[in-house]
Amino acid sequence: MTTEERIRLQKQLVETIGLEYEKEGMQPVASRILALLMIMDKECFTFDEIIEELRISKSAASVALKMLQLRNNVEYITFPGDRKRYFRLKRVDPYHIFEESRRKMQLNIENIGKILALKANPNAPNNQFLKEIKQMMEFFIESLDQLKEAYLNRHNSSNFSS
Amino acid sequence: MTTEERIRLQKQLVETIGLEYEKEGMQPVASRILALLMIMDKECFTFDEIIEELRISKSAASVALKMLQLRNNVEYITFPGDRKRYFRLKRVDPYHIFEESRRKMQLNIENIGKILALKANPNAPNNQFLKEIKQMMEFFIESLDQLKEAYLNRHNSSNFSS
DNA sequence: ATTTTGGTTCGTGTAGTTGCGAACTAATTA
DNA sequence: TAATTAGTTCGCAACTACACGAACCAAAAT
């Protein structure tokens, strides 16, 4: 495979994976930027390179980048004597990936708790069902924490920025 | 707490939990219906009861209910000699909750695979990072499957409709 | 002091989403 | 056969999200 061929395929992949991020609820421009930073061989893009590569406006890039930094997906570095920001993927501890789904599930557990607390008959079929869901989620979160420990023990040699 | 008081609090909870479902991407009307079916003591609502309780139009209710049934969140039953549909929460196996996150993660793993396959230098920092993420997700999915088994073994006395 | 560089913020147009009422359908009842 | 019931579908208006360009700002270069 020639280099040009590879780059063409990479740009194609930016579009497909960008679309998938969109389906998961991320904004179109932010999805494309994140995909770009993951897929291309170049690991640091300047603001101008991003807007040029993706053909988006400065404002769209600015807003999306702010959001991606807030979400901890992207960071930038600078070099002395160079005002440009070099944006790149933020490399967080891999287990951080699960933090969001853990948070969501925790919220769900609390909600089910609130629902059950207001029920007249705690043993009605729906409530039995809700209780099972809650138990399953509690079991899952517990296991998640154990998994995290197990993973960290196995990989304690890695050095990431938190 | 009096019954009226409880019902008032339940209706309030329908609104708060409905809003949370909205934030997760569900449509407003569908969110309210789902919350209603989870929260109120009445376990079966007719179409008319739903539109009356939530003050929504027939069309909005129709569209939202179709969607909720498609998503496997709601089902309806009928009674002989009664044309009305009685909508209620669909009580699926609790571990079905995890199937979606498993699917998502599997997709992610495949995407990272595609990304890595197109890279010029597989050992560049970003790619090391992507590999770690991928490994973590693989480790997690494997564990998930074990968890599911463990859970099913512990709770094999329950009887759900699949 | 003025211009250039590297962005950010604001106001606007456009596309997409949502929910309503009206019109419709299919089954039942009168 | 006509009217009622139980919903569905359609067309439209209101609202929302998004991305653009223009204006703006702060730092550096000229």
mmCIF file of C-alpha atoms (C1' of nucleotides) in Angstrom:
data_model
loop_
_atom_site.group_PDB
_atom_site.id
_atom_site.type_symbol
_atom_site.label_atom_id
_atom_site.label_comp_id
_atom_site.label_asym_id
_atom_site.label_seq_id
_atom_site.Cartn_x
_atom_site.Cartn_y
_atom_site.Cartn_z
ATOM 1 C CA MET A 1 0.000 0.000 0.000
ATOM 2 C CA THR A 2 1.443 3.361 -0.989
ATOM 3 C CA THR A 3 1.553 6.263 1.430
ATOM 4 C CA GLU A 4 -1.026 8.212 -0.576
ATOM 5 C CA GLU A 5 -3.318 5.213 -0.573
ATOM 6 C CA ARG A 6 -2.975 4.897 3.188
ATOM 7 C CA ILE A 7 -3.697 8.563 3.743
ATOM 8 C CA ARG A 8 -6.756 8.351 1.533
ATOM 9 C CA LEU A 9 -8.059 5.420 3.552
ATOM 10 C CA GLN A 10 -7.306 7.242 6.779
ATOM 11 C CA LYS A 11 -9.314 10.265 5.693
ATOM 12 C CA GLN A 12 -12.145 7.960 4.739
ATOM 13 C CA LEU A 13 -11.982 6.390 8.191
ATOM 14 C CA VAL A 14 -12.147 9.850 9.793
ATOM 15 C CA GLU A 15 -15.515 10.248 8.123
ATOM 16 C CA THR A 16 -16.917 6.811 9.093
ATOM 17 C CA ILE A 17 -15.733 6.926 12.675
ATOM 18 C CA GLY A 18 -16.822 10.553 12.919
ATOM 19 C CA LEU A 19 -20.304 9.478 11.899
ATOM 20 C CA GLU A 20 -20.320 6.836 14.615
ATOM 21 C CA TYR A 21 -19.389 9.378 17.261
ATOM 22 C CA GLU A 22 -22.245 11.522 15.987
ATOM 23 C CA LYS A 23 -24.649 8.649 16.464
ATOM 24 C CA GLU A 24 -23.476 8.416 20.054
ATOM 25 C CA GLY A 25 -24.538 12.009 20.572
ATOM 26 C CA MET A 26 -21.374 13.974 19.852
ATOM 27 C CA GLN A 27 -21.579 17.059 17.630
ATOM 28 C CA PRO A 28 -20.516 16.632 14.008
ATOM 29 C CA VAL A 29 -17.479 18.906 14.057
ATOM 30 C CA ALA A 30 -16.203 17.609 17.383
ATOM 31 C CA SER A 31 -16.581 14.033 16.128
ATOM 32 C CA ARG A 32 -14.491 14.747 13.057
ATOM 33 C CA ILE A 33 -11.754 16.469 15.035
ATOM 34 C CA LEU A 34 -11.512 13.631 17.533
ATOM 35 C CA ALA A 35 -11.421 11.062 14.744
ATOM 36 C CA LEU A 36 -8.745 13.061 12.937
ATOM 37 C CA LEU A 37 -6.507 13.134 15.999
ATOM 38 C CA MET A 38 -6.945 9.409 16.508
ATOM 39 C CA ILE A 39 -6.512 8.257 12.958
ATOM 40 C CA MET A 40 -3.891 10.281 11.144
ATOM 41 C CA ASP A 41 -0.207 9.578 11.554
ATOM 42 C CA LYS A 42 0.478 13.181 12.482
ATOM 43 C CA GLU A 43 -0.063 13.301 16.233
ATOM 44 C CA CYS A 44 -0.227 17.060 16.736
ATOM 45 C CA PHE A 45 -2.407 19.375 14.665
ATOM 46 C CA THR A 46 -2.441 23.125 14.843
ATOM 47 C CA PHE A 47 -5.727 25.000 14.799
ATOM 48 C CA ASP A 48 -5.145 25.998 11.195
ATOM 49 C CA GLU A 49 -4.260 22.478 10.120
ATOM 50 C CA ILE A 50 -7.500 21.228 11.633
ATOM 51 C CA ILE A 51 -9.730 23.765 9.919
ATOM 52 C CA GLU A 52 -7.884 23.251 6.670
ATOM 53 C CA GLU A 53 -8.021 19.457 6.826
ATOM 54 C CA LEU A 54 -11.698 19.288 7.776
ATOM 55 C CA ARG A 55 -12.827 22.378 5.842
ATOM 56 C CA ILE A 56 -14.600 23.917 8.808
ATOM 57 C CA SER A 57 -14.774 27.493 10.053
ATOM 58 C CA LYS A 58 -12.548 28.865 12.782
ATOM 59 C CA SER A 59 -15.538 29.370 15.043
ATOM 60 C CA ALA A 60 -16.739 25.801 14.669
ATOM 61 C CA ALA A 61 -13.237 24.514 15.394
ATOM 62 C CA SER A 62 -12.853 26.807 18.383
ATOM 63 C CA VAL A 63 -16.134 25.721 19.968
ATOM 64 C CA ALA A 64 -15.583 22.032 19.324
ATOM 65 C CA LEU A 65 -12.016 22.100 20.625
ATOM 66 C CA LYS A 66 -13.097 23.850 23.784
ATOM 67 C CA MET A 67 -15.676 21.131 24.352
ATOM 68 C CA LEU A 68 -13.260 18.296 23.625
ATOM 69 C CA GLN A 69 -10.769 19.737 26.095
ATOM 70 C CA LEU A 70 -13.515 20.066 28.693
ATOM 71 C CA ARG A 71 -14.435 16.427 28.141
ATOM 72 C CA ASN A 72 -10.820 15.471 28.611
ATOM 73 C CA ASN A 73 -10.504 14.005 25.129
ATOM 74 C CA VAL A 74 -8.070 16.534 23.703
ATOM 75 C CA GLU A 75 -5.282 18.689 25.063
ATOM 76 C CA TYR A 76 -2.778 21.043 23.510
ATOM 77 C CA ILE A 77 0.874 21.699 23.979
ATOM 78 C CA THR A 78 2.900 24.734 23.014
ATOM 79 C CA PHE A 79 6.545 25.256 22.222
ATOM 80 C CA PRO A 80 8.585 28.188 23.489
ATOM 81 C CA GLY A 81 8.744 30.930 20.918
ATOM 82 C CA ASP A 82 5.727 29.537 19.025
ATOM 83 C CA ARG A 83 2.291 30.932 19.750
ATOM 84 C CA LYS A 84 0.488 28.112 17.985
ATOM 85 C CA ARG A 85 -1.322 25.459 19.980
ATOM 86 C CA TYR A 86 -0.605 21.903 19.008
ATOM 87 C CA PHE A 87 -3.702 19.828 19.661
ATOM 88 C CA ARG A 88 -3.499 16.125 20.253
ATOM 89 C CA LEU A 89 -5.365 13.227 21.806
ATOM 90 C CA LYS A 90 -5.297 13.336 25.566
ATOM 91 C CA ARG A 91 -3.861 10.078 26.774
ATOM 92 C CA VAL A 92 -5.635 9.334 30.025
ATOM 93 C CA ASP A 93 -5.492 6.191 32.103
ATOM 94 C CA PRO A 94 -7.348 3.573 30.077
ATOM 95 C CA TYR A 95 -9.725 2.694 32.898
ATOM 96 C CA HIS A 96 -11.054 6.264 32.799
ATOM 97 C CA ILE A 97 -13.127 5.052 29.868
ATOM 98 C CA PHE A 98 -15.435 3.310 32.278
ATOM 99 C CA GLU A 99 -15.873 6.201 34.629
ATOM 100 C CA GLU A 100 -18.721 7.690 32.610
ATOM 101 C CA SER A 101 -20.743 4.510 32.409
ATOM 102 C CA ARG A 102 -20.107 3.958 36.104
ATOM 103 C CA ARG A 103 -21.455 7.430 36.863
ATOM 104 C CA LYS A 104 -24.502 6.874 34.683
ATOM 105 C CA MET A 105 -25.263 3.567 36.317
ATOM 106 C CA GLN A 106 -24.847 5.057 39.777
ATOM 107 C CA LEU A 107 -27.390 7.701 38.836
ATOM 108 C CA ASN A 108 -29.754 5.025 37.612
ATOM 109 C CA ILE A 109 -29.449 3.126 40.857
ATOM 110 C CA GLU A 110 -30.307 6.249 42.794
ATOM 111 C CA ASN A 111 -33.317 6.918 40.587
ATOM 112 C CA ILE A 112 -34.676 3.439 41.029
ATOM 113 C CA GLY A 113 -34.216 3.887 44.754
ATOM 114 C CA LYS A 114 -36.320 7.041 44.645
ATOM 115 C CA ILE A 115 -38.978 5.288 42.591
ATOM 116 C CA LEU A 116 -39.220 2.328 44.938
ATOM 117 C CA ALA A 117 -39.365 4.580 47.976
ATOM 118 C CA LEU A 118 -42.591 6.123 46.685
ATOM 119 C CA LYS A 119 -44.397 2.901 45.826
ATOM 120 C CA ALA A 120 -47.488 1.807 47.697
ATOM 121 C CA ASN A 121 -46.826 -1.894 47.268
ATOM 122 C CA PRO A 122 -43.132 -2.769 47.042
ATOM 123 C CA ASN A 123 -43.925 -6.263 45.887
ATOM 124 C CA ALA A 124 -45.932 -5.425 42.796
ATOM 125 C CA PRO A 125 -44.443 -7.018 39.651
ATOM 126 C CA ASN A 126 -42.933 -3.798 38.288
ATOM 127 C CA ASN A 127 -41.255 -3.166 41.592
ATOM 128 C CA GLN A 128 -39.807 -6.636 41.804
ATOM 129 C CA PHE A 129 -38.438 -6.017 38.352
ATOM 130 C CA LEU A 130 -36.982 -2.630 39.275
ATOM 131 C CA LYS A 131 -35.357 -4.192 42.320
ATOM 132 C CA GLU A 132 -33.702 -6.849 40.184
ATOM 133 C CA ILE A 133 -32.408 -4.212 37.795
ATOM 134 C CA LYS A 134 -31.034 -2.254 40.718
ATOM 135 C CA GLN A 135 -29.339 -5.306 42.192
ATOM 136 C CA MET A 136 -27.827 -6.183 38.841
ATOM 137 C CA MET A 137 -26.444 -2.674 38.488
ATOM 138 C CA GLU A 138 -25.026 -2.708 41.985
ATOM 139 C CA PHE A 139 -23.404 -6.035 41.273
ATOM 140 C CA PHE A 140 -22.007 -4.613 38.077
ATOM 141 C CA ILE A 141 -20.526 -1.481 39.643
ATOM 142 C CA GLU A 142 -18.903 -3.548 42.349
ATOM 143 C CA SER A 143 -17.389 -5.783 39.715
ATOM 144 C CA LEU A 144 -16.239 -2.776 37.727
ATOM 145 C CA ASP A 145 -14.288 -1.538 40.709
ATOM 146 C CA GLN A 146 -12.720 -4.946 41.180
ATOM 147 C CA LEU A 147 -11.805 -5.051 37.509
ATOM 148 C CA LYS A 148 -10.168 -1.684 37.764
ATOM 149 C CA GLU A 149 -8.055 -2.878 40.664
ATOM 150 C CA ALA A 150 -7.144 -6.046 38.844
ATOM 151 C CA TYR A 151 -6.173 -4.103 35.773
ATOM 152 C CA LEU A 152 -4.128 -1.583 37.703
ATOM 153 C CA ASN A 153 -2.269 -4.331 39.526
ATOM 154 C CA ARG A 154 -1.363 -5.975 36.287
ATOM 155 C CA HIS A 155 -0.310 -2.774 34.568
ATOM 156 C CA ASN A 156 1.219 -0.783 37.388
ATOM 157 C CA SER A 157 4.324 -0.231 35.319
ATOM 158 C CA SER A 158 2.654 2.230 32.956
ATOM 159 C CA ASN A 159 3.053 5.960 33.464
ATOM 160 C CA PHE A 160 0.123 8.112 32.433
ATOM 161 C CA SER A 161 -0.853 11.634 33.226
ATOM 162 C CA SER A 162 -3.962 11.433 35.366
ATOM 163 C CA MET B 1 -47.462 10.187 54.112
ATOM 164 C CA THR B 2 -50.974 10.305 52.658
ATOM 165 C CA THR B 3 -51.852 8.676 49.355
ATOM 166 C CA GLU B 4 -52.413 12.060 47.691
ATOM 167 C CA GLU B 5 -49.062 13.253 48.938
ATOM 168 C CA ARG B 6 -47.377 10.163 47.529
ATOM 169 C CA ILE B 7 -49.067 10.558 44.161
ATOM 170 C CA ARG B 8 -48.021 14.197 44.031
ATOM 171 C CA LEU B 9 -44.411 13.210 44.677
ATOM 172 C CA GLN B 10 -44.628 10.459 42.093
ATOM 173 C CA LYS B 11 -45.824 12.883 39.433
ATOM 174 C CA GLN B 12 -42.998 15.192 40.366
ATOM 175 C CA LEU B 13 -40.543 12.323 39.968
ATOM 176 C CA VAL B 14 -41.967 11.558 36.515
ATOM 177 C CA GLU B 15 -40.866 15.030 35.515
ATOM 178 C CA THR B 16 -37.359 14.867 37.022
ATOM 179 C CA ILE B 17 -36.565 11.405 35.755
ATOM 180 C CA GLY B 18 -38.136 12.272 32.410
ATOM 181 C CA LEU B 19 -35.729 15.185 32.150
ATOM 182 C CA GLU B 20 -32.812 12.889 32.859
ATOM 183 C CA TYR B 21 -33.840 10.519 30.094
ATOM 184 C CA GLU B 22 -34.022 13.537 27.798
ATOM 185 C CA LYS B 23 -30.469 14.453 28.671
ATOM 186 C CA GLU B 24 -29.449 10.942 27.680
ATOM 187 C CA GLY B 25 -30.896 11.550 24.243
ATOM 188 C CA MET B 26 -34.441 10.250 24.496
ATOM 189 C CA GLN B 27 -37.288 12.387 23.137
ATOM 190 C CA PRO B 28 -39.269 14.403 25.670
ATOM 191 C CA VAL B 29 -42.605 12.650 25.245
ATOM 192 C CA ALA B 30 -41.095 9.176 25.205
ATOM 193 C CA SER B 31 -39.117 10.009 28.341
ATOM 194 C CA ARG B 32 -42.232 11.066 30.210
ATOM 195 C CA ILE B 33 -44.161 7.980 29.177
ATOM 196 C CA LEU B 34 -41.367 5.656 30.230
ATOM 197 C CA ALA B 35 -40.999 7.457 33.549
ATOM 198 C CA LEU B 36 -44.760 7.283 34.095
ATOM 199 C CA LEU B 37 -44.830 3.534 33.562
ATOM 200 C CA MET B 38 -41.924 3.057 35.939
ATOM 201 C CA ILE B 39 -43.016 5.364 38.711
ATOM 202 C CA MET B 40 -46.774 5.251 39.222
ATOM 203 C CA ASP B 41 -48.416 2.491 41.204
ATOM 204 C CA LYS B 42 -50.757 1.720 38.339
ATOM 205 C CA GLU B 43 -48.843 -0.777 36.207
ATOM 206 C CA CYS B 44 -50.944 -0.689 33.047
ATOM 207 C CA PHE B 45 -52.003 2.526 31.322
ATOM 208 C CA THR B 46 -54.320 2.786 28.365
ATOM 209 C CA PHE B 47 -53.513 5.119 25.514
ATOM 210 C CA ASP B 48 -56.109 7.581 26.758
ATOM 211 C CA GLU B 49 -54.864 7.453 30.321
ATOM 212 C CA ILE B 50 -51.387 8.276 29.097
ATOM 213 C CA ILE B 51 -52.403 11.270 27.012
ATOM 214 C CA GLU B 52 -54.658 12.491 29.786
ATOM 215 C CA GLU B 53 -52.059 12.100 32.510
ATOM 216 C CA LEU B 54 -49.238 13.729 30.535
ATOM 217 C CA ARG B 55 -51.406 16.220 28.641
ATOM 218 C CA ILE B 56 -49.998 15.279 25.268
ATOM 219 C CA SER B 57 -51.659 14.810 21.893
ATOM 220 C CA LYS B 58 -52.693 11.447 20.517
ATOM 221 C CA SER B 59 -50.161 11.749 17.718
ATOM 222 C CA ALA B 60 -47.263 12.424 20.071
ATOM 223 C CA ALA B 61 -48.285 9.475 22.237
ATOM 224 C CA SER B 62 -48.670 7.213 19.234
ATOM 225 C CA VAL B 63 -45.221 8.022 17.839
ATOM 226 C CA ALA B 64 -43.482 7.775 21.196
ATOM 227 C CA LEU B 65 -45.155 4.480 22.101
ATOM 228 C CA LYS B 66 -44.201 2.980 18.783
ATOM 229 C CA MET B 67 -40.601 3.934 19.427
ATOM 230 C CA LEU B 68 -40.595 2.636 22.997
ATOM 231 C CA GLN B 69 -41.964 -0.696 21.839
ATOM 232 C CA LEU B 70 -39.318 -0.866 19.133
ATOM 233 C CA ARG B 71 -36.634 -0.210 21.732
ATOM 234 C CA ASN B 72 -38.047 -3.004 23.846
ATOM 235 C CA ASN B 73 -38.844 -0.698 26.760
ATOM 236 C CA VAL B 74 -42.614 -0.950 26.605
ATOM 237 C CA GLU B 75 -45.146 -3.568 25.575
ATOM 238 C CA TYR B 76 -48.905 -3.766 25.657
ATOM 239 C CA ILE B 77 -51.403 -6.413 26.543
ATOM 240 C CA THR B 78 -55.048 -6.668 25.609
ATOM 241 C CA PHE B 79 -58.005 -8.342 27.234
ATOM 242 C CA PRO B 80 -60.611 -10.346 25.333
ATOM 243 C CA GLY B 81 -63.611 -8.216 24.525
ATOM 244 C CA ASP B 82 -61.686 -4.987 25.115
ATOM 245 C CA ARG B 83 -60.127 -3.171 22.192
ATOM 246 C CA LYS B 84 -57.949 -0.976 24.360
ATOM 247 C CA ARG B 85 -54.241 -1.602 24.629
ATOM 248 C CA TYR B 86 -52.812 -1.675 28.109
ATOM 249 C CA PHE B 87 -49.259 -0.386 27.998
ATOM 250 C CA ARG B 88 -46.730 -1.336 30.608
ATOM 251 C CA LEU B 89 -43.006 -1.600 31.236
ATOM 252 C CA LYS B 90 -41.436 -4.475 29.386
ATOM 253 C CA ARG B 91 -39.690 -6.628 31.945
ATOM 254 C CA VAL B 92 -36.660 -8.067 30.201
ATOM 255 C CA ASP B 93 -33.852 -10.096 31.692
ATOM 256 C CA PRO B 94 -31.822 -7.671 33.820
ATOM 257 C CA TYR B 95 -28.546 -8.565 32.154
ATOM 258 C CA HIS B 96 -29.939 -7.285 28.864
ATOM 259 C CA ILE B 97 -28.970 -3.876 30.199
ATOM 260 C CA PHE B 98 -25.353 -4.737 29.643
ATOM 261 C CA GLU B 99 -25.787 -6.090 26.203
ATOM 262 C CA GLU B 100 -25.902 -2.598 24.754
ATOM 263 C CA SER B 101 -22.723 -1.422 26.417
ATOM 264 C CA ARG B 102 -21.070 -4.655 25.409
ATOM 265 C CA ARG B 103 -22.092 -4.064 21.803
ATOM 266 C CA LYS B 104 -20.811 -0.499 21.897
ATOM 267 C CA MET B 105 -17.523 -1.560 23.319
ATOM 268 C CA GLN B 106 -17.136 -4.311 20.749
ATOM 269 C CA LEU B 107 -17.665 -1.707 18.041
ATOM 270 C CA ASN B 108 -15.047 0.504 19.628
ATOM 271 C CA ILE B 109 -12.566 -2.331 19.672
ATOM 272 C CA GLU B 110 -13.153 -2.956 16.001
ATOM 273 C CA ASN B 111 -12.718 0.724 15.199
ATOM 274 C CA ILE B 112 -9.430 0.933 17.032
ATOM 275 C CA GLY B 113 -8.328 -2.146 15.135
ATOM 276 C CA LYS B 114 -9.108 -0.405 11.845
ATOM 277 C CA ILE B 115 -7.252 2.695 12.959
ATOM 278 C CA LEU B 116 -4.141 0.800 13.984
ATOM 279 C CA ALA B 117 -4.146 -1.184 10.769
ATOM 280 C CA LEU B 118 -3.723 2.026 8.775
ATOM 281 C CA LYS B 119 -0.908 3.529 10.813
ATOM 282 C CA ALA B 120 2.555 3.995 9.373
ATOM 283 C CA ASN B 121 4.334 3.529 12.695
ATOM 284 C CA PRO B 122 2.479 1.219 15.093
ATOM 285 C CA ASN B 123 4.715 2.269 17.979
ATOM 286 C CA ALA B 124 4.036 5.984 17.912
ATOM 287 C CA PRO B 125 2.746 7.259 21.286
ATOM 288 C CA ASN B 126 -0.858 7.639 20.157
ATOM 289 C CA ASN B 127 -0.846 4.121 18.847
ATOM 290 C CA GLN B 128 0.573 2.682 22.029
ATOM 291 C CA PHE B 129 -2.221 4.489 23.800
ATOM 292 C CA LEU B 130 -4.876 3.165 21.442
ATOM 293 C CA LYS B 131 -3.525 -0.334 21.912
ATOM 294 C CA GLU B 132 -3.811 -0.001 25.678
ATOM 295 C CA ILE B 133 -7.387 1.209 25.369
ATOM 296 C CA LYS B 134 -8.183 -1.692 23.139
ATOM 297 C CA GLN B 135 -6.628 -4.184 25.546
ATOM 298 C CA MET B 136 -8.532 -2.668 28.435
ATOM 299 C CA MET B 137 -11.787 -2.999 26.556
ATOM 300 C CA GLU B 138 -11.047 -6.575 25.585
ATOM 301 C CA PHE B 139 -10.210 -7.384 29.171
ATOM 302 C CA PHE B 140 -13.432 -5.751 30.221
ATOM 303 C CA ILE B 141 -15.678 -7.548 27.764
ATOM 304 C CA GLU B 142 -14.181 -10.866 28.780
ATOM 305 C CA SER B 143 -14.876 -10.065 32.403
ATOM 306 C CA LEU B 144 -18.374 -8.907 31.558
ATOM 307 C CA ASP B 145 -19.166 -12.286 30.117
ATOM 308 C CA GLN B 146 -17.882 -13.958 33.250
ATOM 309 C CA LEU B 147 -19.945 -11.587 35.373
ATOM 310 C CA LYS B 148 -23.033 -12.427 33.426
ATOM 311 C CA GLU B 149 -22.484 -16.104 34.028
ATOM 312 C CA ALA B 150 -21.820 -15.514 37.701
ATOM 313 C CA TYR B 151 -24.973 -13.452 37.990
ATOM 314 C CA LEU B 152 -27.101 -15.966 36.165
ATOM 315 C CA ASN B 153 -25.824 -18.797 38.331
ATOM 316 C CA ARG B 154 -26.714 -16.883 41.449
ATOM 317 C CA HIS B 155 -30.153 -15.864 40.225
ATOM 318 C CA ASN B 156 -31.229 -18.806 38.166
ATOM 319 C CA SER B 157 -34.477 -19.008 40.079
ATOM 320 C CA SER B 158 -36.014 -15.976 38.360
ATOM 321 C CA ASN B 159 -38.414 -16.361 35.466
ATOM 322 C CA PHE B 160 -38.458 -13.622 32.865
ATOM 323 C CA SER B 161 -39.819 -13.410 29.395
ATOM 324 C CA SER B 162 -36.844 -13.071 27.077
ATOM 325 C "C1'" DA C 1 2.273 52.668 16.101
ATOM 326 C "C1'" DT C 2 0.525 49.419 12.898
ATOM 327 C "C1'" DT C 3 0.084 44.930 11.124
ATOM 328 C "C1'" DT C 4 0.014 40.110 11.554
ATOM 329 C "C1'" DT C 5 -0.970 35.945 13.951
ATOM 330 C "C1'" DG C 6 -3.773 32.865 16.558
ATOM 331 C "C1'" DG C 7 -7.489 32.320 18.064
ATOM 332 C "C1'" DT C 8 -12.630 33.618 20.608
ATOM 333 C "C1'" DT C 9 -17.244 35.449 20.715
ATOM 334 C "C1'" DC C 10 -21.494 37.065 18.669
ATOM 335 C "C1'" DG C 11 -25.392 37.327 15.551
ATOM 336 C "C1'" DT C 12 -27.606 35.013 11.915
ATOM 337 C "C1'" DG C 13 -29.407 31.631 8.521
ATOM 338 C "C1'" DT C 14 -30.437 26.949 7.741
ATOM 339 C "C1'" DA C 15 -31.572 22.257 8.648
ATOM 340 C "C1'" DG C 16 -33.540 19.152 11.608
ATOM 341 C "C1'" DT C 17 -36.649 17.894 15.556
ATOM 342 C "C1'" DT C 18 -40.834 17.941 18.014
ATOM 343 C "C1'" DG C 19 -45.609 18.096 18.977
ATOM 344 C "C1'" DC C 20 -50.088 19.709 17.685
ATOM 345 C "C1'" DG C 21 -54.648 19.312 15.336
ATOM 346 C "C1'" DA C 22 -57.006 17.476 11.518
ATOM 347 C "C1'" DA C 23 -57.840 13.910 8.599
ATOM 348 C "C1'" DC C 24 -57.776 9.202 8.173
ATOM 349 C "C1'" DT C 25 -58.416 3.909 9.026
ATOM 350 C "C1'" DA C 26 -60.087 -0.219 10.932
ATOM 351 C "C1'" DA C 27 -62.887 -2.470 14.170
ATOM 352 C "C1'" DT C 28 -66.937 -2.394 16.954
ATOM 353 C "C1'" DT C 29 -71.469 -0.973 18.316
ATOM 354 C "C1'" DA C 30 -76.000 0.918 17.665
ATOM 355 C "C1'" DT D 1 -75.929 1.723 7.533
ATOM 356 C "C1'" DA D 2 -74.310 5.194 10.682
ATOM 357 C "C1'" DA D 3 -71.797 6.377 14.626
ATOM 358 C "C1'" DT D 4 -68.309 5.494 18.038
ATOM 359 C "C1'" DT D 5 -63.905 3.923 19.571
ATOM 360 C "C1'" DA D 6 -58.970 3.352 19.416
ATOM 361 C "C1'" DG D 7 -55.537 4.575 17.577
ATOM 362 C "C1'" DT D 8 -52.249 6.193 13.100
ATOM 363 C "C1'" DT D 9 -50.569 9.304 9.716
ATOM 364 C "C1'" DC D 10 -49.982 13.812 7.636
ATOM 365 C "C1'" DG D 11 -49.031 18.756 7.219
ATOM 366 C "C1'" DC D 12 -47.603 22.429 9.530
ATOM 367 C "C1'" DA D 13 -45.846 25.730 12.990
ATOM 368 C "C1'" DA D 14 -42.681 26.438 16.769
ATOM 369 C "C1'" DC D 15 -38.568 25.497 18.508
ATOM 370 C "C1'" DT D 16 -33.609 23.972 18.690
ATOM 371 C "C1'" DA D 17 -28.887 22.962 17.239
ATOM 372 C "C1'" DC D 18 -25.290 23.842 14.355
ATOM 373 C "C1'" DA D 19 -21.975 26.064 11.583
ATOM 374 C "C1'" DC D 20 -20.785 30.149 9.195
ATOM 375 C "C1'" DG D 21 -18.748 34.797 8.676
ATOM 376 C "C1'" DA D 22 -17.833 39.074 10.789
ATOM 377 C "C1'" DA D 23 -16.258 41.438 14.442
ATOM 378 C "C1'" DC D 24 -13.391 41.281 18.114
ATOM 379 C "C1'" DC D 25 -9.188 40.628 21.278
ATOM 380 C "C1'" DA D 26 -4.486 39.885 22.911
ATOM 381 C "C1'" DA D 27 0.228 38.968 21.903
ATOM 382 C "C1'" DA D 28 3.988 39.342 18.837
ATOM 383 C "C1'" DA D 29 6.303 41.160 14.850
ATOM 384 C "C1'" DT D 30 7.362 44.952 11.854
#
